[in-house]
Structures are given as C-alpha cells and as structure tokens.
Amino acid sequence: MNITSSVLHDGKVLQVRSFGVCFYVLKDIKGLYLVDGGFVGGMSRLKSALEIAGWSNEPILGVMLTHGHLDHVLNVAAIANSYGAWIAAPRGDQKFYDGQPIYSGISRVTGLFEALGRHVLGFRKFIPDRLLEDGDILDVWSGLKVVSLPGHTAGHCGFYCERTKLLFCGDLFASFGKFSHLPPHFFNYDSEQIVSSIEKALALELSGVFPNHCDKSTSTLHLERLKQFE
Ligand SMILES: [Zn+2]
C-alpha cells in the first residue's frame, strides 16, 4: 500500500489522502460510495488508490458529503460526471454547492480564501440528488444514518453505521496525536455548537471514528482523541 491510501476495517474502507485532507471510499456488494471528494489532486489519487486496492472495476455509485467546504467538495462535480454517481449532501450547506457560501464574523476570512480557491482551482457547481437531514438513512454499506453535527458549518454532518458502530465524523475535530484539535474559529460557522455536536457524537455507541483531517491511526485511536474534547 502506498503512502496516499490505506485499506482499513476488514477491507471495507479505503482512506485516500490528498493535500492535507483525506476522504473515504466505502465498499459493499453493490459497489463503492465516497464520503467527501478530496481536494487538490484528489481525482488522480482516487484513481490510483482504487487500482492499488483492486477496486478499479467496482462502480462508484454515490458521493456523500459531510459539509460544503472547498477541500471536501472541489472534485464532487467531476466525480459525479466521470462515474455517473449520485450526490447526497446536507441541506444546511446548500449554498456551498452553488459556489455562494455565506460567511459572517471572523469566518469571512475563510470565505475570501475559498472564493479565491474556487476561482483558481476551477470549482464546478453541482446540484445534489438528495439533500440530507438529521436522522435520514442512506441505503448503502448496510445502512448509514445521517447525524447532524453543526458548528463547523451549519449543515455539517456525520455518517453513522449501526452495524460497525463507526462514525465518519467529517471535520468535527482533527486527529493528529498530541496535536489533535478542534477546527479553528475562523473556519467555523458557530464554534460553540461544536461542543454540543461532540457530545451528540459521543452519545452514540461507537467503536471508532474516521475524521477527514487525521494521521494514519486506527478509528479506535481517533475516537480516544475525540473524547478529550468532551
Ligand atoms: Zn471543513
């Protein structure tokens, strides 16, 4: 396995790393589903990660988004077009998909950088096939439940699997050993809401969590790190 991807969780989860952010590919008997779409270089890393995992011939059926930030959605339109995949994304972040997010207060700095990034990196707008709300169930990977975890953005959510007790937790926190941290204020819609979102996440029965900004630790270790922010 190369340094940009690793197959995890009994060969059912592929972690693809691209430029400071990672995203996930989930596999079930029908095909593959992405949790977020990566950032710069994400498309080529996805392709090579699928080849290395031996998953190249599996169809990519859908892309599920944890939130609308550019480092998670840059490649979504291209992935949906190239692979014919559906897009499911939180309703609360709808303006991001249209390339018109609204930032206020200190996070306006992030808004300016994102506007520049959309332009320079060639962001393409997209319309989700399904807008997600708290408690929705997605019929993939033997059932994923949408868990609304607002604060980082208004619509920010995670995807919870009852069977494995795993939570794909988006940018609820960043997991880098002793440098693990909550998302910086200037990235957030409302930092105070993150505290209750962490409580909500930890109230689930969990075996592990998979964040999008993390090192290569196990989901169990990421969960231990998240607990320190409760
Ligand atoms: Zn984010």
Short mmCIF file of C-alpha atoms and ligand atoms in Angstrom, two decimals:
data_model
loop_
_atom_site.label_atom_id
_atom_site.label_comp_id
_atom_site.label_asym_id
_atom_site.label_seq_id
_atom_site.Cartn_x
_atom_site.Cartn_y
_atom_site.Cartn_z
CA MET A 1 0.00 0.00 0.00
CA ASN A 2 1.43 3.39 -0.92
CA ILE A 3 1.55 6.48 1.27
CA THR A 4 -1.57 8.09 -0.16
CA SER A 5 -4.10 5.39 0.63
CA SER A 6 -4.79 2.55 3.03
CA VAL A 7 -7.44 -0.14 3.16
CA LEU A 8 -9.00 -0.26 6.61
CA HIS A 9 -11.71 -2.01 8.54
CA ASP A 10 -11.64 -5.53 7.06
CA GLY A 11 -11.14 -4.27 3.54
CA LYS A 12 -14.39 -2.29 3.53
CA VAL A 13 -12.97 1.23 3.93
CA LEU A 14 -10.34 2.87 1.76
CA GLN A 15 -8.75 6.04 3.05
CA VAL A 16 -7.48 8.33 0.27
CA ARG A 17 -5.17 11.14 1.27
CA SER A 18 -4.87 14.32 -0.74
CA PHE A 19 -3.17 17.60 0.17
CA GLY A 20 -3.92 17.91 3.90
CA VAL A 21 -7.32 16.29 3.80
CA CYS A 22 -8.40 12.72 3.32
CA PHE A 23 -11.62 11.18 2.12
CA TYR A 24 -13.07 7.69 2.24
CA VAL A 25 -14.33 5.04 -0.14
CA LEU A 26 -16.78 2.51 1.29
CA LYS A 27 -17.42 -0.82 -0.39
CA ASP A 28 -20.49 -3.01 -0.25
CA ILE A 29 -21.81 -5.74 -2.53
CA LYS A 30 -23.35 -3.20 -4.91
CA GLY A 31 -20.28 -1.03 -5.38
CA LEU A 32 -18.45 1.96 -3.94
CA TYR A 33 -19.52 5.15 -2.14
CA LEU A 34 -17.38 8.14 -1.29
CA VAL A 35 -17.51 10.12 1.92
CA ASP A 36 -16.39 13.54 0.61
CA GLY A 37 -14.39 14.07 -2.56
CA GLY A 38 -10.95 15.33 -1.59
CA PHE A 39 -9.03 18.43 -2.57
CA VAL A 40 -6.22 19.25 -5.00
CA GLY A 41 -5.03 16.07 -6.71
CA GLY A 42 -7.95 14.11 -5.28
CA MET A 43 -9.14 12.70 -8.61
CA SER A 44 -5.79 11.16 -9.53
CA ARG A 45 -5.25 9.89 -6.00
CA LEU A 46 -8.68 8.32 -6.03
CA LYS A 47 -7.88 6.55 -9.28
CA SER A 48 -4.54 5.21 -8.07
CA ALA A 49 -5.96 4.24 -4.67
CA LEU A 50 -8.73 2.23 -6.36
CA GLU A 51 -6.16 0.50 -8.55
CA ILE A 52 -3.92 -0.38 -5.62
CA ALA A 53 -6.89 -1.67 -3.61
CA GLY A 54 -8.04 -3.75 -6.60
CA TRP A 55 -11.34 -1.84 -6.67
CA SER A 56 -10.99 -0.24 -10.12
CA ASN A 57 -13.70 -2.38 -11.66
CA GLU A 58 -16.23 -1.59 -8.95
CA PRO A 59 -18.76 1.10 -9.87
CA ILE A 60 -18.70 4.35 -7.87
CA LEU A 61 -22.40 4.69 -7.13
CA GLY A 62 -22.58 7.74 -4.88
CA VAL A 63 -20.82 10.59 -3.10
CA MET A 64 -21.92 11.59 0.39
CA LEU A 65 -20.78 14.92 1.77
CA THR A 66 -20.12 15.83 5.38
CA HIS A 67 -20.20 19.57 4.58
CA GLY A 68 -19.64 22.12 1.86
CA HIS A 69 -16.06 23.35 2.44
CA LEU A 70 -13.94 23.50 -0.68
CA ASP A 71 -11.38 20.93 0.49
CA HIS A 72 -14.24 18.38 0.64
CA VAL A 73 -16.26 19.32 -2.45
CA LEU A 74 -13.72 20.52 -5.05
CA ASN A 75 -13.93 17.30 -7.10
CA VAL A 76 -17.55 16.35 -6.49
CA ALA A 77 -18.94 17.55 -9.83
CA ALA A 78 -16.11 15.82 -11.70
CA ILE A 79 -16.56 12.56 -9.76
CA ALA A 80 -20.33 12.57 -10.30
CA ASN A 81 -19.84 13.24 -14.04
CA SER A 82 -17.00 10.79 -14.60
CA TYR A 83 -18.55 7.91 -12.71
CA GLY A 84 -22.26 8.67 -13.01
CA ALA A 85 -22.51 8.78 -9.22
CA TRP A 86 -25.33 10.40 -7.26
CA ILE A 87 -24.59 13.15 -4.74
CA ALA A 88 -26.12 13.30 -1.25
CA ALA A 89 -25.28 16.37 0.80
CA PRO A 90 -26.54 18.19 3.91
CA ARG A 91 -29.38 20.61 3.22
CA GLY A 92 -27.90 23.18 5.61
CA ASP A 93 -24.85 23.74 3.37
CA GLN A 94 -26.79 24.14 0.13
CA LYS A 95 -25.23 27.50 -0.78
CA PHE A 96 -21.77 25.96 -0.87
CA TYR A 97 -22.73 23.59 -3.70
CA ASP A 98 -23.75 26.55 -5.76
CA GLY A 99 -20.40 28.26 -5.03
CA GLN A 100 -22.11 31.01 -2.98
CA PRO A 101 -21.47 30.25 0.69
CA ILE A 102 -22.26 32.95 3.22
CA TYR A 103 -19.65 33.58 5.89
CA SER A 104 -20.02 36.04 8.72
CA GLY A 105 -17.84 37.37 11.55
CA ILE A 106 -14.29 36.07 11.74
CA SER A 107 -15.01 33.26 9.25
CA ARG A 108 -15.29 35.87 6.46
CA VAL A 109 -11.52 35.41 6.12
CA THR A 110 -12.15 31.78 5.18
CA GLY A 111 -14.88 32.95 2.80
CA LEU A 112 -12.38 35.17 0.97
CA PHE A 113 -9.83 32.36 0.65
CA GLU A 114 -12.50 29.96 -0.52
CA ALA A 115 -13.74 32.41 -3.15
CA LEU A 116 -10.18 32.72 -4.45
CA GLY A 117 -9.70 28.95 -4.25
CA ARG A 118 -12.90 28.25 -6.20
CA HIS A 119 -11.65 30.53 -8.94
CA VAL A 120 -8.03 29.32 -9.07
CA LEU A 121 -8.81 25.63 -8.66
CA GLY A 122 -11.72 25.59 -11.07
CA PHE A 123 -14.53 24.61 -8.70
CA ARG A 124 -17.61 23.40 -10.55
CA LYS A 125 -21.06 23.87 -9.05
CA PHE A 126 -23.30 20.87 -8.54
CA ILE A 127 -26.84 20.11 -7.52
CA PRO A 128 -27.15 17.25 -5.01
CA ASP A 129 -29.57 14.49 -5.96
CA ARG A 130 -30.55 14.24 -2.34
CA LEU A 131 -30.45 16.84 0.43
CA LEU A 132 -29.79 15.26 3.80
CA GLU A 133 -31.27 15.98 7.20
CA ASP A 134 -30.60 14.64 10.67
CA GLY A 135 -31.77 11.04 11.04
CA ASP A 136 -32.01 10.25 7.33
CA ILE A 137 -30.97 6.72 6.42
CA LEU A 138 -28.90 6.00 3.34
CA ASP A 139 -29.27 2.53 1.91
CA VAL A 140 -25.54 1.96 1.49
CA TRP A 141 -22.95 -0.09 3.37
CA SER A 142 -25.81 -1.91 5.16
CA GLY A 143 -27.29 1.40 6.27
CA LEU A 144 -25.74 4.74 7.15
CA LYS A 145 -27.55 7.21 9.35
CA VAL A 146 -27.09 10.94 8.88
CA VAL A 147 -26.10 12.57 12.17
CA SER A 148 -26.31 16.33 12.07
CA LEU A 149 -23.22 17.77 13.81
CA PRO A 150 -23.45 21.52 13.22
CA GLY A 151 -20.93 24.18 14.21
CA HIS A 152 -18.09 23.83 11.72
CA THR A 153 -20.72 24.68 9.10
CA ALA A 154 -24.47 24.99 9.61
CA GLY A 155 -25.14 21.73 7.79
CA HIS A 156 -22.08 19.75 8.89
CA CYS A 157 -22.98 16.09 9.47
CA GLY A 158 -21.50 12.67 10.09
CA PHE A 159 -22.47 9.23 8.79
CA TYR A 160 -23.05 6.52 11.38
CA CYS A 161 -23.09 2.79 10.76
CA GLU A 162 -25.13 0.83 13.34
CA ARG A 163 -23.57 -2.45 12.30
CA THR A 164 -19.93 -1.50 12.76
CA LYS A 165 -20.54 1.35 15.27
CA LEU A 166 -18.30 3.56 13.15
CA LEU A 167 -18.89 7.27 12.63
CA PHE A 168 -17.47 9.17 9.67
CA CYS A 169 -17.26 12.43 11.54
CA GLY A 170 -16.10 14.95 8.91
CA ASP A 171 -14.42 17.99 10.45
CA LEU A 172 -15.81 17.56 13.95
CA PHE A 173 -12.16 17.61 15.03
CA ALA A 174 -8.72 16.99 13.54
CA SER A 175 -6.85 13.93 14.79
CA PHE A 176 -3.06 14.29 14.81
CA GLY A 177 -1.74 12.68 18.00
CA LYS A 178 -0.98 15.26 20.66
CA PHE A 179 -1.66 17.98 18.08
CA SER A 180 -5.31 16.91 17.77
CA HIS A 181 -7.55 19.97 17.82
CA LEU A 182 -10.99 21.38 17.19
CA PRO A 183 -11.45 23.26 13.90
CA PRO A 184 -10.05 26.82 14.27
CA HIS A 185 -12.68 29.54 14.88
CA PHE A 186 -12.11 31.29 11.57
CA PHE A 187 -13.21 28.13 9.71
CA ASN A 188 -16.39 27.75 11.71
CA TYR A 189 -19.97 28.83 11.30
CA ASP A 190 -20.52 28.71 15.08
CA SER A 191 -17.71 27.23 17.22
CA GLU A 192 -19.96 26.96 20.30
CA GLN A 193 -22.22 24.46 18.55
CA ILE A 194 -19.23 22.15 18.03
CA VAL A 195 -19.15 21.34 21.75
CA SER A 196 -22.72 20.02 21.74
CA SER A 197 -22.09 18.25 18.44
CA ILE A 198 -19.18 16.39 20.04
CA GLU A 199 -21.45 15.41 22.96
CA LYS A 200 -24.05 14.21 20.46
CA ALA A 201 -21.46 12.15 18.57
CA LEU A 202 -20.05 10.58 21.74
CA ALA A 203 -23.56 9.66 22.92
CA LEU A 204 -23.67 7.17 20.02
CA GLU A 205 -22.47 3.64 20.62
CA LEU A 206 -19.07 3.86 18.94
CA SER A 207 -16.24 1.51 18.09
CA GLY A 208 -14.33 4.22 16.26
CA VAL A 209 -14.46 7.43 14.25
CA PHE A 210 -12.96 8.42 10.91
CA PRO A 211 -12.22 12.17 10.64
CA ASN A 212 -11.22 13.86 7.37
CA HIS A 213 -8.18 15.63 8.79
CA CYS A 214 -6.14 12.96 10.54
CA ASP A 215 -2.99 10.89 10.63
CA LYS A 216 -2.98 7.19 9.83
CA SER A 217 -4.09 5.97 13.25
CA THR A 218 -6.90 3.45 13.73
CA SER A 219 -10.51 4.56 14.08
CA THR A 220 -10.34 3.44 17.74
CA LEU A 221 -7.43 5.76 18.46
CA HIS A 222 -9.16 8.65 16.68
CA LEU A 223 -12.14 8.03 18.97
CA GLU A 224 -9.92 8.17 22.06
CA ARG A 225 -8.58 11.51 20.87
CA LEU A 226 -12.08 12.88 20.24
CA LYS A 227 -13.09 12.01 23.80
CA GLN A 228 -10.59 14.51 25.21
CA PHE A 229 -12.74 17.35 23.76
CA GLU A 230 -15.95 16.27 25.50
ZN ZN B 1 -14.28 21.94 6.81
#
